Amino acid sequence: MKEHNLIKGVFLVAIGASSFGMLASFVKLAYSHGYTTAEVTLSQVLLGLIGMFIINLIRKKQPSESIASKRDIRNLILAGTSMGFTSVLYYMAVSYIDASIAVVLLMQSVWIGVVIESLVTKQFPSLLKIVAVVIILLGTVLATNVLASEINLDFRGVIFGFLASCSFAMTMFSSNIVANHLPAPKRSLFMLCGATAVVLIFCFITQIGPNNSEIMLSFYQQFTDNTSGIRNFDWSIFYTWGLLLSLFGTILPPIFLNMGFPHTGVGLGSIVASIELPVSVTVAFMVLNEQVFLIQWLGILLILSAIFLMNSQLIFKKKQAIS
């Protein structure tokens, strides 16, 4: 029975991670149709928030289910702000660099999470984790193909991608410690409220209300080459690409991941979730015709191997528990 649940958990986590891995290519396609980062992110989080609210309304509540306190709600909303920053920063990165490169930068959250954990616990990471971090950095150099003479990485995309990975690491860290006694759909709903607040502020600054935010707008225009003015918000994104973005970005991933992780555990689940990286690169190759060199696949293989190495001890313990 335990082995059956483990297989079920692996399958669910793989679906959740794969759906999130497709997101960068969908964002690129939305950009190609003239939509902006503000429109893409706002449609995703708002439609995702509505979808998660409906899921909470129709789901069957358990008799022993805990009630969210004011402190729980506040902490979850604050934790959810990192989700909003991740979406904004990641999508801005995708607007400057290939989707396959952006997801490699996002996966730096693995070693950044190790650093955050060490700072919070005040414990130096194990030798195994240090070796894994070195392998990840080496894999990143290969996967981004920065050593190639013909490659021209836009520094803005690299900066936004790295900042997105920092924010994503905070999201994963807070998700494991904030209000764990509440059911996953309820936690996801409150975290999406925080994410929506961040995205709304970003939209107001860059597109909806620029006249009231001249300093921030000026910085945004200089950093993004958007000096020709900000057009009106295109609400058609909500019934075109927004539906697809919210489904694969804010509805399916948290549902499947939260269903699967209890069966796989954090260690094995993290390794299975890393399927997001090859899925994203493969979709970018097939849908966007992005060129992916052999050396980049080698780098991706190194990153996946490092993630496996970081969690090898947890996998061994999981197998012992099953047997």
mmCIF file of C-alpha atoms in Angstrom:
data_model
loop_
_atom_site.group_PDB
_atom_site.id
_atom_site.type_symbol
_atom_site.label_atom_id
_atom_site.label_comp_id
_atom_site.label_asym_id
_atom_site.label_seq_id
_atom_site.Cartn_x
_atom_site.Cartn_y
_atom_site.Cartn_z
ATOM 1 C CA MET A 1 0.000 0.000 0.000
ATOM 2 C CA LYS A 2 2.846 2.382 0.894
ATOM 3 C CA GLU A 3 4.634 1.570 -2.355
ATOM 4 C CA HIS A 4 1.424 2.290 -4.287
ATOM 5 C CA ASN A 5 1.088 5.676 -2.575
ATOM 6 C CA LEU A 6 4.725 6.459 -3.372
ATOM 7 C CA ILE A 7 4.210 5.763 -7.081
ATOM 8 C CA LYS A 8 1.039 7.848 -6.976
ATOM 9 C CA GLY A 9 2.925 10.701 -5.306
ATOM 10 C CA VAL A 10 5.743 10.608 -7.872
ATOM 11 C CA PHE A 11 3.169 10.739 -10.683
ATOM 12 C CA LEU A 12 1.337 13.719 -9.146
ATOM 13 C CA VAL A 13 4.520 15.694 -8.463
ATOM 14 C CA ALA A 14 5.733 15.026 -12.017
ATOM 15 C CA ILE A 15 2.470 16.390 -13.477
ATOM 16 C CA GLY A 16 2.622 19.520 -11.308
ATOM 17 C CA ALA A 17 6.255 20.254 -12.116
ATOM 18 C CA SER A 18 5.801 19.538 -15.827
ATOM 19 C CA SER A 19 2.864 21.932 -16.085
ATOM 20 C CA PHE A 20 4.928 24.694 -14.495
ATOM 21 C CA GLY A 21 7.802 23.864 -16.839
ATOM 22 C CA MET A 22 5.660 24.690 -19.875
ATOM 23 C CA LEU A 23 4.891 28.161 -18.568
ATOM 24 C CA ALA A 24 7.913 30.058 -19.937
ATOM 25 C CA SER A 25 7.099 29.068 -23.526
ATOM 26 C CA PHE A 26 3.464 30.170 -23.118
ATOM 27 C CA VAL A 27 4.678 33.515 -21.773
ATOM 28 C CA LYS A 28 6.949 33.932 -24.794
ATOM 29 C CA LEU A 29 3.983 33.246 -27.086
ATOM 30 C CA ALA A 30 1.874 35.804 -25.218
ATOM 31 C CA TYR A 31 4.670 38.364 -25.660
ATOM 32 C CA SER A 32 4.756 37.594 -29.390
ATOM 33 C CA HIS A 33 1.085 38.627 -29.551
ATOM 34 C CA GLY A 34 1.918 42.031 -28.089
ATOM 35 C CA TYR A 35 1.009 41.539 -24.424
ATOM 36 C CA THR A 36 3.161 43.072 -21.692
ATOM 37 C CA THR A 37 4.621 41.609 -18.500
ATOM 38 C CA ALA A 38 1.983 43.446 -16.459
ATOM 39 C CA GLU A 39 -0.855 41.977 -18.511
ATOM 40 C CA VAL A 40 0.591 38.455 -18.450
ATOM 41 C CA THR A 41 1.226 38.376 -14.696
ATOM 42 C CA LEU A 42 -2.026 40.062 -13.669
ATOM 43 C CA SER A 43 -4.185 37.749 -15.781
ATOM 44 C CA GLN A 44 -2.380 34.705 -14.411
ATOM 45 C CA VAL A 45 -2.674 35.553 -10.709
ATOM 46 C CA LEU A 46 -6.215 36.966 -10.843
ATOM 47 C CA LEU A 47 -7.645 34.037 -12.805
ATOM 48 C CA GLY A 48 -5.623 31.662 -10.633
ATOM 49 C CA LEU A 49 -7.005 33.312 -7.500
ATOM 50 C CA ILE A 50 -10.572 32.949 -8.792
ATOM 51 C CA GLY A 51 -9.941 29.322 -9.719
ATOM 52 C CA MET A 52 -8.445 28.516 -6.308
ATOM 53 C CA PHE A 53 -11.371 30.255 -4.589
ATOM 54 C CA ILE A 54 -13.839 28.068 -6.522
ATOM 55 C CA ILE A 55 -11.833 24.950 -5.622
ATOM 56 C CA ASN A 56 -12.054 25.866 -1.926
ATOM 57 C CA LEU A 57 -15.809 26.409 -2.236
ATOM 58 C CA ILE A 58 -16.576 23.050 -3.833
ATOM 59 C CA ARG A 59 -14.057 20.820 -2.057
ATOM 60 C CA LYS A 60 -15.253 18.554 0.741
ATOM 61 C CA LYS A 61 -14.033 19.791 4.113
ATOM 62 C CA GLN A 62 -12.815 17.285 6.673
ATOM 63 C CA PRO A 63 -14.433 17.299 10.159
ATOM 64 C CA SER A 64 -11.042 17.636 11.840
ATOM 65 C CA GLU A 65 -9.893 20.439 9.534
ATOM 66 C CA SER A 66 -8.164 23.331 11.299
ATOM 67 C CA ILE A 67 -9.548 26.854 11.089
ATOM 68 C CA ALA A 68 -7.177 29.542 9.829
ATOM 69 C CA SER A 69 -6.382 32.120 12.515
ATOM 70 C CA LYS A 70 -5.702 35.785 11.770
ATOM 71 C CA ARG A 71 -2.010 35.086 12.311
ATOM 72 C CA ASP A 72 -2.091 32.185 9.832
ATOM 73 C CA ILE A 73 -3.798 34.329 7.189
ATOM 74 C CA ARG A 74 -1.366 37.214 7.694
ATOM 75 C CA ASN A 75 1.705 34.973 7.499
ATOM 76 C CA LEU A 76 0.426 33.144 4.410
ATOM 77 C CA ILE A 77 -0.343 36.412 2.600
ATOM 78 C CA LEU A 78 3.147 37.708 3.447
ATOM 79 C CA ALA A 79 4.684 34.433 2.275
ATOM 80 C CA GLY A 80 2.669 34.677 -0.928
ATOM 81 C CA THR A 81 4.267 38.000 -1.863
ATOM 82 C CA SER A 82 7.384 36.060 -2.882
ATOM 83 C CA MET A 83 5.201 34.172 -5.398
ATOM 84 C CA GLY A 84 4.194 37.493 -6.932
ATOM 85 C CA PHE A 85 7.792 38.703 -7.139
ATOM 86 C CA THR A 86 8.817 35.384 -8.720
ATOM 87 C CA SER A 87 6.203 35.716 -11.467
ATOM 88 C CA VAL A 88 7.052 39.345 -12.265
ATOM 89 C CA LEU A 89 10.824 38.832 -12.250
ATOM 90 C CA TYR A 90 10.717 35.524 -14.134
ATOM 91 C CA TYR A 91 8.457 36.881 -16.875
ATOM 92 C CA MET A 92 10.622 39.973 -17.260
ATOM 93 C CA ALA A 93 13.626 37.658 -17.638
ATOM 94 C CA VAL A 94 11.803 35.689 -20.335
ATOM 95 C CA SER A 95 11.254 38.923 -22.272
ATOM 96 C CA TYR A 96 15.039 39.365 -22.653
ATOM 97 C CA ILE A 97 16.499 35.844 -22.816
ATOM 98 C CA ASP A 98 15.452 32.465 -24.176
ATOM 99 C CA ALA A 99 12.924 30.493 -22.153
ATOM 100 C CA SER A 100 15.412 27.620 -21.919
ATOM 101 C CA ILE A 101 17.998 29.945 -20.314
ATOM 102 C CA ALA A 102 15.461 31.569 -17.988
ATOM 103 C CA VAL A 103 14.391 28.255 -16.443
ATOM 104 C CA VAL A 104 18.045 27.302 -15.845
ATOM 105 C CA LEU A 105 18.482 30.557 -13.918
ATOM 106 C CA LEU A 106 15.268 29.857 -11.994
ATOM 107 C CA MET A 107 16.645 26.461 -10.915
ATOM 108 C CA GLN A 108 19.412 28.292 -9.032
ATOM 109 C CA SER A 109 16.804 28.425 -6.270
ATOM 110 C CA VAL A 110 18.082 24.958 -5.273
ATOM 111 C CA TRP A 111 21.433 26.178 -3.977
ATOM 112 C CA ILE A 112 20.019 29.534 -2.853
ATOM 113 C CA GLY A 113 17.632 27.532 -0.668
ATOM 114 C CA VAL A 114 20.647 25.820 0.897
ATOM 115 C CA VAL A 115 22.123 29.233 1.754
ATOM 116 C CA ILE A 116 18.826 30.468 3.234
ATOM 117 C CA GLU A 117 18.476 27.292 5.285
ATOM 118 C CA SER A 118 22.025 27.699 6.639
ATOM 119 C CA LEU A 119 21.416 31.335 7.609
ATOM 120 C CA VAL A 120 18.124 30.561 9.343
ATOM 121 C CA THR A 121 19.325 27.436 11.175
ATOM 122 C CA LYS A 122 22.831 28.892 11.755
ATOM 123 C CA GLN A 123 24.322 25.583 10.654
ATOM 124 C CA PHE A 124 27.032 25.168 8.041
ATOM 125 C CA PRO A 125 25.840 23.022 5.107
ATOM 126 C CA SER A 126 27.139 19.461 4.825
ATOM 127 C CA LEU A 127 29.976 18.526 2.479
ATOM 128 C CA LEU A 128 27.447 16.718 0.279
ATOM 129 C CA LYS A 129 25.425 19.912 -0.205
ATOM 130 C CA ILE A 130 28.543 21.990 -0.894
ATOM 131 C CA VAL A 131 29.648 19.545 -3.608
ATOM 132 C CA ALA A 132 26.134 19.628 -5.090
ATOM 133 C CA VAL A 133 26.160 23.439 -5.170
ATOM 134 C CA VAL A 134 29.489 23.438 -7.029
ATOM 135 C CA ILE A 135 28.064 20.961 -9.567
ATOM 136 C CA ILE A 136 24.964 23.155 -10.029
ATOM 137 C CA LEU A 137 27.112 26.221 -10.710
ATOM 138 C CA LEU A 138 29.194 24.266 -13.225
ATOM 139 C CA GLY A 139 26.017 22.919 -14.831
ATOM 140 C CA THR A 140 24.644 26.466 -15.066
ATOM 141 C CA VAL A 141 27.729 27.651 -16.951
ATOM 142 C CA LEU A 142 27.232 24.838 -19.476
ATOM 143 C CA ALA A 143 23.416 25.052 -19.642
ATOM 144 C CA THR A 144 23.426 28.793 -20.337
ATOM 145 C CA ASN A 145 26.249 28.279 -22.869
ATOM 146 C CA VAL A 146 27.979 31.462 -21.685
ATOM 147 C CA LEU A 147 31.358 30.119 -22.842
ATOM 148 C CA ALA A 148 30.248 30.141 -26.470
ATOM 149 C CA SER A 149 31.660 33.073 -28.418
ATOM 150 C CA GLU A 150 28.494 33.559 -30.474
ATOM 151 C CA ILE A 151 26.103 33.808 -27.531
ATOM 152 C CA ASN A 152 24.861 37.226 -26.405
ATOM 153 C CA LEU A 153 23.060 37.098 -23.073
ATOM 154 C CA ASP A 154 21.137 40.262 -22.190
ATOM 155 C CA PHE A 155 22.374 41.257 -18.719
ATOM 156 C CA ARG A 156 18.873 42.424 -17.758
ATOM 157 C CA GLY A 157 17.427 38.979 -18.410
ATOM 158 C CA VAL A 158 20.197 37.359 -16.358
ATOM 159 C CA ILE A 159 19.636 39.750 -13.440
ATOM 160 C CA PHE A 160 15.860 39.297 -13.496
ATOM 161 C CA GLY A 161 16.284 35.514 -13.784
ATOM 162 C CA PHE A 162 18.627 35.353 -10.805
ATOM 163 C CA LEU A 163 16.366 37.592 -8.697
ATOM 164 C CA ALA A 164 13.444 35.334 -9.640
ATOM 165 C CA SER A 165 15.381 32.318 -8.369
ATOM 166 C CA CYS A 166 16.020 34.114 -5.049
ATOM 167 C CA SER A 167 12.322 34.885 -4.712
ATOM 168 C CA PHE A 168 11.370 31.318 -5.702
ATOM 169 C CA ALA A 169 13.711 29.950 -3.026
ATOM 170 C CA MET A 170 11.929 32.098 -0.446
ATOM 171 C CA THR A 171 8.578 30.783 -1.699
ATOM 172 C CA MET A 172 9.652 27.155 -1.266
ATOM 173 C CA PHE A 173 11.176 27.864 2.151
ATOM 174 C CA SER A 174 8.101 29.668 3.473
ATOM 175 C CA SER A 175 5.759 27.052 2.002
ATOM 176 C CA ASN A 176 7.378 24.402 4.187
ATOM 177 C CA ILE A 177 7.123 26.316 7.466
ATOM 178 C CA VAL A 178 4.058 28.607 7.313
ATOM 179 C CA ALA A 179 0.690 27.263 8.568
ATOM 180 C CA ASN A 180 1.365 23.646 7.659
ATOM 181 C CA HIS A 181 -1.624 22.532 9.745
ATOM 182 C CA LEU A 182 -4.025 24.006 7.172
ATOM 183 C CA PRO A 183 -5.126 22.080 4.049
ATOM 184 C CA ALA A 184 -3.165 22.787 0.865
ATOM 185 C CA PRO A 185 -5.992 24.502 -1.107
ATOM 186 C CA LYS A 186 -6.651 26.948 1.729
ATOM 187 C CA ARG A 187 -2.943 27.747 2.122
ATOM 188 C CA SER A 188 -2.617 28.249 -1.633
ATOM 189 C CA LEU A 189 -5.597 30.617 -1.662
ATOM 190 C CA PHE A 190 -4.144 32.965 0.972
ATOM 191 C CA MET A 191 -0.670 32.856 -0.600
ATOM 192 C CA LEU A 192 -2.197 33.784 -3.955
ATOM 193 C CA CYS A 193 -3.759 36.831 -2.261
ATOM 194 C CA GLY A 194 -0.248 38.037 -1.386
ATOM 195 C CA ALA A 195 0.994 37.297 -4.900
ATOM 196 C CA THR A 196 -1.918 39.202 -6.424
ATOM 197 C CA ALA A 197 -1.174 42.260 -4.265
ATOM 198 C CA VAL A 198 2.420 42.418 -5.541
ATOM 199 C CA VAL A 199 1.369 42.006 -9.175
ATOM 200 C CA LEU A 200 -1.328 44.694 -8.827
ATOM 201 C CA ILE A 201 1.260 47.160 -7.507
ATOM 202 C CA PHE A 202 3.606 46.288 -10.390
ATOM 203 C CA CYS A 203 0.795 46.803 -12.923
ATOM 204 C CA PHE A 204 -0.173 50.139 -11.391
ATOM 205 C CA ILE A 205 3.410 51.406 -11.502
ATOM 206 C CA THR A 206 4.203 50.259 -15.037
ATOM 207 C CA GLN A 207 0.937 50.431 -16.914
ATOM 208 C CA ILE A 208 -2.352 51.237 -15.198
ATOM 209 C CA GLY A 209 -1.457 54.388 -13.236
ATOM 210 C CA PRO A 210 1.916 55.746 -14.399
ATOM 211 C CA ASN A 211 1.043 59.382 -13.682
ATOM 212 C CA ASN A 212 0.963 58.654 -9.950
ATOM 213 C CA SER A 213 4.280 56.781 -9.945
ATOM 214 C CA GLU A 214 6.636 58.938 -12.039
ATOM 215 C CA ILE A 215 9.859 57.969 -10.224
ATOM 216 C CA MET A 216 9.250 54.218 -10.419
ATOM 217 C CA LEU A 217 7.989 54.489 -13.993
ATOM 218 C CA SER A 218 11.132 56.363 -15.032
ATOM 219 C CA PHE A 219 13.305 53.622 -13.536
ATOM 220 C CA TYR A 220 11.221 50.939 -15.241
ATOM 221 C CA GLN A 221 11.471 52.662 -18.627
ATOM 222 C CA GLN A 222 15.250 53.098 -18.397
ATOM 223 C CA PHE A 223 15.821 49.512 -17.353
ATOM 224 C CA THR A 224 13.519 48.018 -19.974
ATOM 225 C CA ASP A 225 14.098 50.338 -22.949
ATOM 226 C CA ASN A 226 10.403 51.253 -22.728
ATOM 227 C CA THR A 227 10.808 54.973 -23.354
ATOM 228 C CA SER A 228 7.977 55.449 -25.794
ATOM 229 C CA GLY A 229 5.264 55.612 -23.169
ATOM 230 C CA ILE A 230 2.913 53.085 -21.617
ATOM 231 C CA ARG A 231 -0.185 52.048 -23.546
ATOM 232 C CA ASN A 232 -3.537 51.229 -21.976
ATOM 233 C CA PHE A 233 -3.995 47.843 -20.342
ATOM 234 C CA ASP A 234 -5.228 45.235 -22.838
ATOM 235 C CA TRP A 235 -7.945 43.316 -20.985
ATOM 236 C CA SER A 236 -8.268 40.759 -23.795
ATOM 237 C CA ILE A 237 -5.388 38.856 -22.143
ATOM 238 C CA PHE A 238 -7.929 37.513 -19.627
ATOM 239 C CA TYR A 239 -9.847 35.461 -22.196
ATOM 240 C CA THR A 240 -6.889 34.578 -24.435
ATOM 241 C CA TRP A 241 -3.529 33.639 -22.937
ATOM 242 C CA GLY A 242 -4.536 34.391 -19.334
ATOM 243 C CA LEU A 243 -6.661 31.247 -19.096
ATOM 244 C CA LEU A 244 -3.750 29.055 -20.182
ATOM 245 C CA LEU A 245 -1.218 30.865 -17.979
ATOM 246 C CA SER A 246 -3.359 30.627 -14.857
ATOM 247 C CA LEU A 247 -4.124 26.938 -15.469
ATOM 248 C CA PHE A 248 -0.469 25.918 -15.881
ATOM 249 C CA GLY A 249 0.994 28.541 -13.535
ATOM 250 C CA THR A 250 -1.219 29.021 -10.481
ATOM 251 C CA ILE A 251 -3.849 26.262 -10.440
ATOM 252 C CA LEU A 252 -2.452 22.894 -11.566
ATOM 253 C CA PRO A 253 1.070 23.086 -10.035
ATOM 254 C CA PRO A 254 0.046 23.787 -6.402
ATOM 255 C CA ILE A 255 -2.802 21.255 -6.553
ATOM 256 C CA PHE A 256 -0.713 18.370 -7.887
ATOM 257 C CA LEU A 257 2.415 19.229 -5.898
ATOM 258 C CA ASN A 258 0.509 19.517 -2.626
ATOM 259 C CA MET A 259 -1.236 16.213 -3.374
ATOM 260 C CA GLY A 260 1.992 14.438 -4.268
ATOM 261 C CA PHE A 261 4.523 15.700 -1.726
ATOM 262 C CA PRO A 262 2.861 14.036 1.300
ATOM 263 C CA HIS A 263 3.451 10.661 -0.399
ATOM 264 C CA THR A 264 6.974 11.283 -1.730
ATOM 265 C CA GLY A 265 8.461 13.401 1.027
ATOM 266 C CA VAL A 266 10.541 16.533 0.474
ATOM 267 C CA GLY A 267 13.685 14.719 -0.710
ATOM 268 C CA LEU A 268 12.244 12.459 -3.403
ATOM 269 C CA GLY A 269 9.625 15.069 -4.301
ATOM 270 C CA SER A 270 12.314 17.693 -4.980
ATOM 271 C CA ILE A 271 14.096 15.353 -7.347
ATOM 272 C CA VAL A 272 10.898 14.480 -9.220
ATOM 273 C CA ALA A 273 9.957 18.182 -9.382
ATOM 274 C CA SER A 274 13.253 18.930 -11.124
ATOM 275 C CA ILE A 275 11.659 17.435 -14.252
ATOM 276 C CA GLU A 276 10.464 21.027 -14.728
ATOM 277 C CA LEU A 277 13.896 21.890 -16.159
ATOM 278 C CA PRO A 278 14.098 19.376 -19.062
ATOM 279 C CA VAL A 279 10.370 19.834 -19.782
ATOM 280 C CA SER A 280 10.783 23.602 -20.089
ATOM 281 C CA VAL A 281 13.835 23.315 -22.342
ATOM 282 C CA THR A 282 12.168 20.645 -24.504
ATOM 283 C CA VAL A 283 8.953 22.667 -24.923
ATOM 284 C CA ALA A 284 11.000 25.771 -25.805
ATOM 285 C CA PHE A 285 12.867 23.711 -28.394
ATOM 286 C CA MET A 286 9.690 22.218 -29.923
ATOM 287 C CA VAL A 287 7.286 25.179 -29.682
ATOM 288 C CA LEU A 288 9.569 28.217 -29.931
ATOM 289 C CA ASN A 289 12.284 26.583 -32.070
ATOM 290 C CA GLU A 290 14.926 27.741 -29.607
ATOM 291 C CA GLN A 291 18.329 26.255 -30.379
ATOM 292 C CA VAL A 292 19.635 23.989 -27.618
ATOM 293 C CA PHE A 293 23.212 22.754 -27.994
ATOM 294 C CA LEU A 294 24.571 19.438 -26.745
ATOM 295 C CA ILE A 295 26.691 21.218 -24.157
ATOM 296 C CA GLN A 296 23.521 22.788 -22.729
ATOM 297 C CA TRP A 297 21.897 19.358 -22.320
ATOM 298 C CA LEU A 298 25.071 18.277 -20.498
ATOM 299 C CA GLY A 299 24.712 21.236 -18.149
ATOM 300 C CA ILE A 300 21.066 20.378 -17.491
ATOM 301 C CA LEU A 301 22.098 16.780 -16.733
ATOM 302 C CA LEU A 302 24.663 18.062 -14.221
ATOM 303 C CA ILE A 303 22.059 20.241 -12.476
ATOM 304 C CA LEU A 304 19.625 17.317 -12.219
ATOM 305 C CA SER A 305 22.425 15.086 -10.909
ATOM 306 C CA ALA A 306 23.295 17.671 -8.243
ATOM 307 C CA ILE A 307 19.678 17.876 -7.094
ATOM 308 C CA PHE A 308 19.625 14.089 -6.856
ATOM 309 C CA LEU A 309 22.896 14.172 -4.873
ATOM 310 C CA MET A 310 21.566 16.767 -2.430
ATOM 311 C CA ASN A 311 18.608 14.558 -1.593
ATOM 312 C CA SER A 312 20.254 11.120 -1.825
ATOM 313 C CA GLN A 313 20.298 10.612 1.949
ATOM 314 C CA LEU A 314 16.590 11.442 2.218
ATOM 315 C CA ILE A 315 15.790 8.997 -0.584
ATOM 316 C CA PHE A 316 17.700 6.242 1.211
ATOM 317 C CA LYS A 317 15.754 6.897 4.408
ATOM 318 C CA LYS A 318 12.483 6.911 2.449
ATOM 319 C CA LYS A 319 13.258 3.486 0.976
ATOM 320 C CA GLN A 320 14.129 2.117 4.411
ATOM 321 C CA ALA A 321 10.816 3.398 5.793
ATOM 322 C CA ILE A 322 8.875 1.685 2.999
ATOM 323 C CA SER A 323 10.667 -1.622 3.449
#
